[in-house]
PDB file of C-alpha atoms in Angstrom:
ATOM      1  CA  MET X   1     117.801 118.115 -11.882  1.00 93.00           C
ATOM      2  CA  ARG X   2     118.972 121.668 -11.911  1.00 98.00           C
ATOM      3  CA  LEU X   3     116.439 123.185 -14.602  1.00 98.00           C
ATOM      4  CA  GLU X   4     113.581 121.405 -13.293  1.00 98.00           C
ATOM      5  CA  GLY X   5     110.170 123.084 -14.051  1.00 97.00           C
ATOM      6  CA  LYS X   6     111.632 125.578 -16.245  1.00 98.00           C
ATOM      7  CA  THR X   7     111.694 126.250 -19.938  1.00 98.00           C
ATOM      8  CA  ALA X   8     114.954 127.174 -21.748  1.00 98.00           C
ATOM      9  CA  LEU X   9     115.433 129.224 -25.199  1.00 99.00           C
ATOM     10  CA  ILE X  10     118.567 128.251 -27.006  1.00 99.00           C
ATOM     11  CA  SER X  11     119.255 130.593 -30.135  1.00 98.00           C
ATOM     12  CA  GLY X  12     122.252 128.983 -32.915  1.00 98.00           C
ATOM     13  CA  GLY X  13     120.964 125.524 -31.090  1.00 98.00           C
ATOM     14  CA  ALA X  14     120.787 122.965 -33.829  1.00 98.00           C
ATOM     15  CA  ARG X  15     124.638 122.217 -34.096  1.00 96.00           C
ATOM     16  CA  GLY X  16     127.773 122.761 -31.692  1.00 94.00           C
ATOM     17  CA  MET X  17     127.752 124.508 -28.392  1.00 96.00           C
ATOM     18  CA  GLY X  18     123.925 125.293 -29.001  1.00 98.00           C
ATOM     19  CA  ALA X  19     123.366 121.765 -29.488  1.00 98.00           C
ATOM     20  CA  VAL X  20     125.238 120.439 -26.478  1.00 98.00           C
ATOM     21  CA  GLU X  21     123.499 123.142 -23.968  1.00 98.00           C
ATOM     22  CA  ALA X  22     120.071 121.546 -25.568  1.00 98.00           C
ATOM     23  CA  ARG X  23     121.034 118.229 -24.699  1.00 98.00           C
ATOM     24  CA  LEU X  24     123.118 119.475 -21.336  1.00 98.00           C
ATOM     25  CA  PHE X  25     119.732 121.380 -19.888  1.00 99.00           C
ATOM     26  CA  ALA X  26     117.136 118.354 -21.018  1.00 98.00           C
ATOM     27  CA  ARG X  27     119.167 115.889 -19.170  1.00 98.00           C
ATOM     28  CA  GLU X  28     118.724 118.439 -16.380  1.00 98.00           C
ATOM     29  CA  GLY X  29     114.949 118.968 -16.806  1.00 98.00           C
ATOM     30  CA  ALA X  30     114.698 121.564 -18.712  1.00 98.00           C
ATOM     31  CA  LYS X  31     112.041 121.888 -21.601  1.00 98.00           C
ATOM     32  CA  VAL X  32     113.955 123.055 -24.604  1.00 98.00           C
ATOM     33  CA  VAL X  33     113.341 125.379 -27.953  1.00 98.00           C
ATOM     34  CA  ILE X  34     115.899 125.211 -30.129  1.00 98.00           C
ATOM     35  CA  GLY X  35     115.766 128.189 -32.452  1.00 98.00           C
ATOM     36  CA  ASP X  36     118.070 128.107 -35.652  1.00 98.00           C
ATOM     37  CA  VAL X  37     118.636 128.728 -39.304  1.00 98.00           C
ATOM     38  CA  LEU X  38     119.580 125.225 -40.090  1.00 98.00           C
ATOM     39  CA  ALA X  39     117.000 122.938 -39.580  1.00 98.00           C
ATOM     40  CA  GLU X  40     117.872 119.573 -40.753  1.00 98.00           C
ATOM     41  CA  GLU X  41     120.282 119.870 -38.198  1.00 98.00           C
ATOM     42  CA  GLY X  42     117.431 121.218 -35.109  1.00 98.00           C
ATOM     43  CA  GLU X  43     115.105 118.837 -36.040  1.00 98.00           C
ATOM     44  CA  ALA X  44     117.734 116.377 -35.409  1.00 98.00           C
ATOM     45  CA  THR X  45     118.855 117.617 -32.300  1.00 98.00           C
ATOM     46  CA  ALA X  46     115.438 117.926 -31.179  1.00 98.00           C
ATOM     47  CA  ARG X  47     114.438 114.043 -32.163  1.00 98.00           C
ATOM     48  CA  ARG X  48     118.015 113.328 -30.175  1.00 98.00           C
ATOM     49  CA  ILE X  49     116.926 115.193 -26.965  1.00 98.00           C
ATOM     50  CA  ARG X  50     113.074 113.445 -26.910  1.00 98.00           C
ATOM     51  CA  ALA X  51     114.507 109.687 -27.561  1.00 98.00           C
ATOM     52  CA  ASP X  52     116.337 110.555 -24.670  1.00 98.00           C
ATOM     53  CA  GLY X  53     113.602 111.376 -22.357  1.00 98.00           C
ATOM     54  CA  GLY X  54     113.732 115.054 -22.694  1.00 98.00           C
ATOM     55  CA  ASP X  55     111.278 117.614 -23.969  1.00 98.00           C
ATOM     56  CA  ALA X  56     112.611 119.978 -26.589  1.00 98.00           C
ATOM     57  CA  TYR X  57     111.282 120.815 -30.019  1.00 98.00           C
ATOM     58  CA  PHE X  58     112.723 122.855 -32.732  1.00 98.00           C
ATOM     59  CA  THR X  59     111.530 126.293 -34.657  1.00 98.00           C
ATOM     60  CA  ARG X  60     113.204 128.362 -37.476  1.00 98.00           C
ATOM     61  CA  LEU X  61     114.596 131.314 -35.580  1.00 98.00           C
ATOM     62  CA  ASP X  62     117.018 134.168 -38.011  1.00 98.00           C
ATOM     63  CA  VAL X  63     118.059 135.902 -34.980  1.00 98.00           C
ATOM     64  CA  THR X  64     118.338 139.105 -36.872  1.00 98.00           C
ATOM     65  CA  VAL X  65     114.958 139.180 -37.614  1.00 98.00           C
ATOM     66  CA  GLU X  66     112.700 140.882 -34.393  1.00 98.00           C
ATOM     67  CA  GLU X  67     109.335 138.813 -36.045  1.00 98.00           C
ATOM     68  CA  ASP X  68     110.873 136.097 -35.862  1.00 98.00           C
ATOM     69  CA  TRP X  69     111.765 136.486 -31.702  1.00 98.00           C
ATOM     70  CA  ARG X  70     107.885 137.469 -31.027  1.00 98.00           C
ATOM     71  CA  ARG X  71     106.812 134.562 -32.907  1.00 98.00           C
ATOM     72  CA  VAL X  72     109.257 131.764 -31.491  1.00 98.00           C
ATOM     73  CA  VAL X  73     108.710 133.843 -27.657  1.00 98.00           C
ATOM     74  CA  GLU X  74     105.194 133.436 -28.535  1.00 98.00           C
ATOM     75  CA  GLU X  75     105.046 129.512 -29.408  1.00 98.00           C
ATOM     76  CA  ALA X  76     107.268 128.995 -25.915  1.00 98.00           C
ATOM     77  CA  GLU X  77     104.981 130.553 -23.851  1.00 98.00           C
ATOM     78  CA  ALA X  78     101.697 128.968 -25.430  1.00 97.00           C
ATOM     79  CA  ARG X  79     103.370 125.653 -25.286  1.00 97.00           C
ATOM     80  CA  TRP X  80     105.712 125.416 -22.199  1.00 98.00           C
ATOM     81  CA  GLY X  81     104.259 129.123 -20.308  1.00 96.00           C
ATOM     82  CA  GLY X  82     108.311 130.134 -20.742  1.00 90.00           C
ATOM     83  CA  PRO X  83     111.029 130.750 -21.662  1.00 98.00           C
ATOM     84  CA  ASP X  84     112.532 131.556 -18.233  1.00 98.00           C
ATOM     85  CA  ILE X  85     116.382 131.092 -19.499  1.00 98.00           C
ATOM     86  CA  LEU X  86     117.515 132.553 -22.868  1.00 99.00           C
ATOM     87  CA  VAL X  87     120.975 131.451 -24.040  1.00 99.00           C
ATOM     88  CA  ASN X  88     121.967 133.840 -26.725  1.00 98.00           C
ATOM     89  CA  ASN X  89     124.354 131.110 -28.376  1.00 98.00           C
ATOM     90  CA  ALA X  90     124.029 132.126 -32.415  1.00 98.00           C
ATOM     91  CA  GLY X  91     126.860 133.376 -33.715  1.00 97.00           C
ATOM     92  CA  ILE X  92     129.292 133.514 -36.680  1.00 96.00           C
ATOM     93  CA  TYR X  93     133.244 134.345 -36.921  1.00 93.00           C
ATOM     94  CA  ARG X  94     134.961 135.364 -40.058  1.00 90.00           C
ATOM     95  CA  ILE X  95     138.971 135.886 -39.889  1.00 88.00           C
ATOM     96  CA  ALA X  96     140.512 138.998 -42.113  1.00 92.00           C
ATOM     97  CA  PRO X  97     142.948 141.476 -41.296  1.00 95.00           C
ATOM     98  CA  LEU X  98     141.125 144.784 -40.796  1.00 96.00           C
ATOM     99  CA  GLU X  99     141.936 146.562 -43.609  1.00 95.00           C
ATOM    100  CA  GLU X 100     140.772 143.640 -45.973  1.00 96.00           C
ATOM    101  CA  THR X 101     137.329 143.464 -43.753  1.00 96.00           C
ATOM    102  CA  SER X 102     134.436 144.870 -45.996  1.00 97.00           C
ATOM    103  CA  LEU X 103     131.756 146.806 -44.978  1.00 97.00           C
ATOM    104  CA  GLU X 104     129.311 143.726 -45.894  1.00 97.00           C
ATOM    105  CA  THR X 105     131.256 141.271 -43.362  1.00 97.00           C
ATOM    106  CA  TRP X 106     131.049 143.904 -40.405  1.00 98.00           C
ATOM    107  CA  GLU X 107     127.544 144.526 -40.669  1.00 98.00           C
ATOM    108  CA  LEU X 108     127.180 141.011 -41.445  1.00 98.00           C
ATOM    109  CA  ILE X 109     128.895 139.956 -37.980  1.00 98.00           C
ATOM    110  CA  MET X 110     127.481 142.305 -35.949  1.00 98.00           C
ATOM    111  CA  GLN X 111     123.897 141.733 -37.098  1.00 98.00           C
ATOM    112  CA  VAL X 112     124.124 138.217 -36.229  1.00 98.00           C
ATOM    113  CA  ASN X 113     126.474 138.626 -33.004  1.00 98.00           C
ATOM    114  CA  VAL X 114     124.827 141.750 -31.457  1.00 98.00           C
ATOM    115  CA  ARG X 115     121.737 142.622 -33.102  1.00 98.00           C
ATOM    116  CA  GLY X 116     120.575 138.651 -32.483  1.00 98.00           C
ATOM    117  CA  VAL X 117     121.508 139.240 -28.919  1.00 98.00           C
ATOM    118  CA  PHE X 118     119.917 142.525 -28.363  1.00 99.00           C
ATOM    119  CA  LEU X 119     116.192 141.295 -30.360  1.00 99.00           C
ATOM    120  CA  GLY X 120     116.726 137.837 -28.156  1.00 98.00           C
ATOM    121  CA  THR X 121     116.757 139.859 -24.373  1.00 99.00           C
ATOM    122  CA  LYS X 122     114.240 142.062 -25.739  1.00 98.00           C
ATOM    123  CA  ALA X 123     111.756 139.414 -26.749  1.00 98.00           C
ATOM    124  CA  VAL X 124     111.846 137.484 -23.637  1.00 98.00           C
ATOM    125  CA  LEU X 125     112.054 140.678 -20.958  1.00 98.00           C
ATOM    126  CA  PRO X 126     107.678 141.212 -20.797  1.00 98.00           C
ATOM    127  CA  GLY X 127     107.213 137.127 -19.760  1.00 98.00           C
ATOM    128  CA  MET X 128     110.199 136.581 -17.447  1.00 98.00           C
ATOM    129  CA  ARG X 129     108.585 140.084 -15.830  1.00 98.00           C
ATOM    130  CA  LYS X 130     105.005 138.684 -15.488  1.00 97.00           C
ATOM    131  CA  ARG X 131     106.744 135.275 -14.455  1.00 96.00           C
ATOM    132  CA  GLY X 132     108.887 137.440 -11.629  1.00 97.00           C
ATOM    133  CA  GLY X 133     112.542 136.266 -12.924  1.00 98.00           C
ATOM    134  CA  GLY X 134     114.590 134.553 -15.490  1.00 98.00           C
ATOM    135  CA  SER X 135     118.115 134.079 -16.830  1.00 99.00           C
ATOM    136  CA  ILE X 136     119.928 135.334 -19.652  1.00 99.00           C
ATOM    137  CA  VAL X 137     123.066 134.051 -20.244  1.00 99.00           C
ATOM    138  CA  ASN X 138     124.949 135.595 -23.506  1.00 99.00           C
ATOM    139  CA  ILE X 139     127.687 134.017 -24.987  1.00 98.00           C
ATOM    140  CA  SER X 140     130.612 135.900 -25.722  1.00 98.00           C
ATOM    141  CA  SER X 141     134.218 135.122 -26.073  1.00 97.00           C
ATOM    142  CA  THR X 142     137.617 135.803 -24.633  1.00 96.00           C
ATOM    143  CA  ALA X 143     137.448 137.996 -27.974  1.00 95.00           C
ATOM    144  CA  GLY X 144     135.255 140.384 -26.374  1.00 96.00           C
ATOM    145  CA  LEU X 145     137.555 140.612 -23.455  1.00 96.00           C
ATOM    146  CA  THR X 146     141.304 141.300 -25.228  1.00 94.00           C
ATOM    147  CA  GLY X 147     142.493 142.144 -28.616  1.00 91.00           C
ATOM    148  CA  SER X 148     144.376 139.846 -31.437  1.00 88.00           C
ATOM    149  CA  PRO X 149     145.334 140.264 -35.320  1.00 90.00           C
ATOM    150  CA  ASN X 150     142.785 139.824 -37.938  1.00 90.00           C
ATOM    151  CA  SER X 151     139.467 139.665 -35.865  1.00 92.00           C
ATOM    152  CA  SER X 152     138.682 143.695 -35.412  1.00 96.00           C
ATOM    153  CA  ALA X 153     134.555 142.816 -36.494  1.00 97.00           C
ATOM    154  CA  TYR X 154     134.342 139.717 -34.298  1.00 97.00           C
ATOM    155  CA  GLN X 155     136.043 140.868 -31.134  1.00 96.00           C
ATOM    156  CA  ALA X 156     133.681 143.918 -31.553  1.00 98.00           C
ATOM    157  CA  SER X 157     130.826 142.144 -31.660  1.00 98.00           C
ATOM    158  CA  LYS X 158     131.756 140.089 -28.777  1.00 98.00           C
ATOM    159  CA  GLY X 159     132.945 142.887 -27.002  1.00 98.00           C
ATOM    160  CA  ALA X 160     129.839 144.703 -27.265  1.00 98.00           C
ATOM    161  CA  VAL X 161     127.888 141.456 -25.657  1.00 98.00           C
ATOM    162  CA  ARG X 162     129.641 141.353 -22.975  1.00 98.00           C
ATOM    163  CA  ILE X 163     128.753 145.189 -22.372  1.00 98.00           C
ATOM    164  CA  PHE X 164     125.753 144.812 -23.300  1.00 98.00           C
ATOM    165  CA  THR X 165     125.066 141.752 -20.798  1.00 99.00           C
ATOM    166  CA  LYS X 166     126.039 144.162 -18.043  1.00 98.00           C
ATOM    167  CA  SER X 167     123.761 146.985 -18.859  1.00 98.00           C
ATOM    168  CA  THR X 168     120.918 144.232 -18.939  1.00 98.00           C
ATOM    169  CA  ALA X 169     121.651 142.962 -15.542  1.00 99.00           C
ATOM    170  CA  THR X 170     122.145 146.612 -14.017  1.00 98.00           C
ATOM    171  CA  GLU X 171     118.585 147.416 -15.541  1.00 98.00           C
ATOM    172  CA  TYR X 172     116.494 144.424 -14.862  1.00 98.00           C
ATOM    173  CA  ALA X 173     118.070 142.963 -11.125  1.00 98.00           C
ATOM    174  CA  LYS X 174     115.374 144.877  -9.599  1.00 98.00           C
ATOM    175  CA  GLU X 175     112.299 142.340 -11.851  1.00 98.00           C
ATOM    176  CA  GLY X 176     114.119 139.049 -10.645  1.00 98.00           C
ATOM    177  CA  ILE X 177     116.015 139.217 -14.472  1.00 98.00           C
ATOM    178  CA  ARG X 178     119.189 137.990 -14.645  1.00 99.00           C
ATOM    179  CA  ALA X 179     121.940 138.300 -17.086  1.00 99.00           C
ATOM    180  CA  ASN X 180     125.445 137.011 -17.338  1.00 99.00           C
ATOM    181  CA  SER X 181     128.026 136.502 -19.926  1.00 98.00           C
ATOM    182  CA  VAL X 182     130.356 133.039 -20.793  1.00 98.00           C
ATOM    183  CA  HIS X 183     133.469 133.714 -22.983  1.00 98.00           C
ATOM    184  CA  PRO X 184     135.241 130.641 -24.287  1.00 97.00           C
ATOM    185  CA  GLY X 185     138.847 129.983 -25.385  1.00 95.00           C
ATOM    186  CA  VAL X 186     139.582 127.743 -27.680  1.00 90.00           C
ATOM    187  CA  ILE X 187     136.574 125.132 -28.230  1.00 92.00           C
ATOM    188  CA  ASP X 188     136.458 122.430 -30.228  1.00 87.00           C
ATOM    189  CA  THR X 189     133.731 123.586 -32.446  1.00 81.00           C
ATOM    190  CA  ASP X 190     132.395 123.910 -36.379  1.00 72.00           C
ATOM    191  CA  MET X 191     133.163 127.499 -35.859  1.00 65.00           C
ATOM    192  CA  ILE X 192     137.039 126.776 -35.918  1.00 67.00           C
ATOM    193  CA  THR X 193     137.096 123.263 -36.948  1.00 64.00           C
ATOM    194  CA  ASP X 194     139.710 124.350 -39.836  1.00 66.00           C
ATOM    195  CA  LEU X 195     141.664 126.581 -37.650  1.00 66.00           C
ATOM    196  CA  LEU X 196     142.199 123.231 -35.381  1.00 69.00           C
ATOM    197  CA  ARG X 197     142.930 120.993 -37.932  1.00 71.00           C
ATOM    198  CA  ASP X 198     145.862 123.023 -39.915  1.00 74.00           C
ATOM    199  CA  PRO X 199     149.008 121.932 -37.643  1.00 77.00           C
ATOM    200  CA  GLU X 200     150.803 125.370 -36.993  1.00 76.00           C
ATOM    201  CA  SER X 201     147.799 127.050 -35.648  1.00 72.00           C
ATOM    202  CA  ARG X 202     146.574 124.230 -33.680  1.00 78.00           C
ATOM    203  CA  ARG X 203     149.983 124.357 -32.281  1.00 81.00           C
ATOM    204  CA  GLN X 204     150.258 128.506 -32.305  1.00 80.00           C
ATOM    205  CA  ARG X 205     146.803 128.611 -30.405  1.00 79.00           C
ATOM    206  CA  LEU X 206     147.914 125.843 -27.892  1.00 86.00           C
ATOM    207  CA  ALA X 207     151.230 127.869 -26.932  1.00 87.00           C
ATOM    208  CA  ALA X 208     148.800 130.260 -25.485  1.00 88.00           C
ATOM    209  CA  VAL X 209     146.653 128.320 -23.331  1.00 94.00           C
ATOM    210  CA  PRO X 210     148.372 127.473 -20.034  1.00 95.00           C
ATOM    211  CA  LEU X 211     146.133 124.033 -19.625  1.00 96.00           C
ATOM    212  CA  GLY X 212     147.938 123.098 -23.031  1.00 92.00           C
ATOM    213  CA  ARG X 213     144.708 121.972 -24.508  1.00 91.00           C
ATOM    214  CA  VAL X 214     141.448 122.324 -26.415  1.00 91.00           C
ATOM    215  CA  GLY X 215     138.478 122.955 -24.647  1.00 94.00           C
ATOM    216  CA  SER X 216     135.252 121.308 -25.385  1.00 95.00           C
ATOM    217  CA  ALA X 217     131.717 122.413 -25.921  1.00 96.00           C
ATOM    218  CA  GLU X 218     130.775 120.224 -22.648  1.00 97.00           C
ATOM    219  CA  GLU X 219     132.794 122.215 -20.417  1.00 98.00           C
ATOM    220  CA  VAL X 220     131.494 125.202 -21.843  1.00 98.00           C
ATOM    221  CA  ALA X 221     128.096 124.223 -21.420  1.00 98.00           C
ATOM    222  CA  TYR X 222     128.604 123.054 -18.211  1.00 98.00           C
ATOM    223  CA  GLY X 223     129.249 127.034 -17.334  1.00 98.00           C
ATOM    224  CA  VAL X 224     126.287 127.763 -18.813  1.00 98.00           C
ATOM    225  CA  LEU X 225     124.084 125.318 -17.108  1.00 99.00           C
ATOM    226  CA  TYR X 226     125.374 127.190 -13.161  1.00 98.00           C
ATOM    227  CA  LEU X 227     124.375 130.812 -14.554  1.00 99.00           C
ATOM    228  CA  ALA X 228     121.225 129.604 -16.361  1.00 98.00           C
ATOM    229  CA  SER X 229     120.188 127.483 -12.697  1.00 98.00           C
ATOM    230  CA  ASP X 230     118.729 128.970  -9.541  1.00 98.00           C
ATOM    231  CA  GLU X 231     122.504 128.189  -8.124  1.00 98.00           C
ATOM    232  CA  SER X 232     123.940 131.690  -9.315  1.00 98.00           C
ATOM    233  CA  SER X 233     120.781 133.353  -7.855  1.00 98.00           C
ATOM    234  CA  TYR X 234     123.159 136.237  -6.640  1.00 98.00           C
ATOM    235  CA  VAL X 235     125.201 136.508  -9.899  1.00 98.00           C
ATOM    236  CA  THR X 236     124.582 138.770 -12.435  1.00 99.00           C
ATOM    237  CA  GLY X 237     126.398 140.979 -14.535  1.00 98.00           C
ATOM    238  CA  ALA X 238     129.020 138.937 -14.256  1.00 98.00           C
ATOM    239  CA  GLU X 239     132.174 136.932 -16.846  1.00 98.00           C
ATOM    240  CA  LEU X 240     132.071 133.656 -17.290  1.00 98.00           C
ATOM    241  CA  VAL X 241     135.603 132.751 -18.631  1.00 98.00           C
ATOM    242  CA  ILE X 242     136.507 129.259 -19.683  1.00 98.00           C
ATOM    243  CA  ASP X 243     139.801 129.696 -21.379  1.00 97.00           C
ATOM    244  CA  GLY X 244     142.097 126.953 -20.172  1.00 97.00           C
ATOM    245  CA  GLY X 245     143.713 130.413 -18.067  1.00 97.00           C
ATOM    246  CA  LYS X 246     144.344 131.891 -21.490  1.00 95.00           C
ATOM    247  CA  THR X 247     143.507 135.529 -20.087  1.00 96.00           C
ATOM    248  CA  ALA X 248     145.132 134.807 -16.694  1.00 96.00           C
ATOM    249  CA  GLN X 249     148.747 135.593 -18.475  1.00 92.00           C
TER     250      GLN X 249
END
């Protein structure tokens, strides 16, 4: 098993990509802490993992609240000695032209997508240092690599996650703490369900993807698994793009 003996904390792990990552990590031997504001779905994901023979529990986590992060990390350390792995997966997406993007929307996106990554990373660093290292995987997006219309706030947030990851990687490499970012493209998750349901929107999005199809949450999760595991022990500050070739053009 690729994560045997490790504890993983996954923010936004109640559903979507986070839940898929949680189930995969558990199958690979990790003890999984699912942090989210969606209690019912988070508990259901944890129960499913346990029913399949894995170890997992749900705890409420608002990624914008520093005290929530402190509590969740302390719980994980008391229960399982971890976390050895942090996946900053929680994020939100809003579509609007720049001039129609309110300050409230901008600040909400930045709080969840950027502040959440900062607080989560800060919270796990002391414990990882004591244990001699760890792996932090931040879920960014291809939106953090290239520009496109009608999503300036989201793209700015994901670009910030990309650079923050590199700063973390260089600052903590000598302590055995690695940090990498994952950049999914068009992935079939709850976040873009409505966009993919519209035939014209789906056609436009897939026209820009050389592989010509939507990606799956499982395909992203396997990339996250690689970066979380010791198989990537010489990888830090890297960007793993999972987008069907979209940004290669």
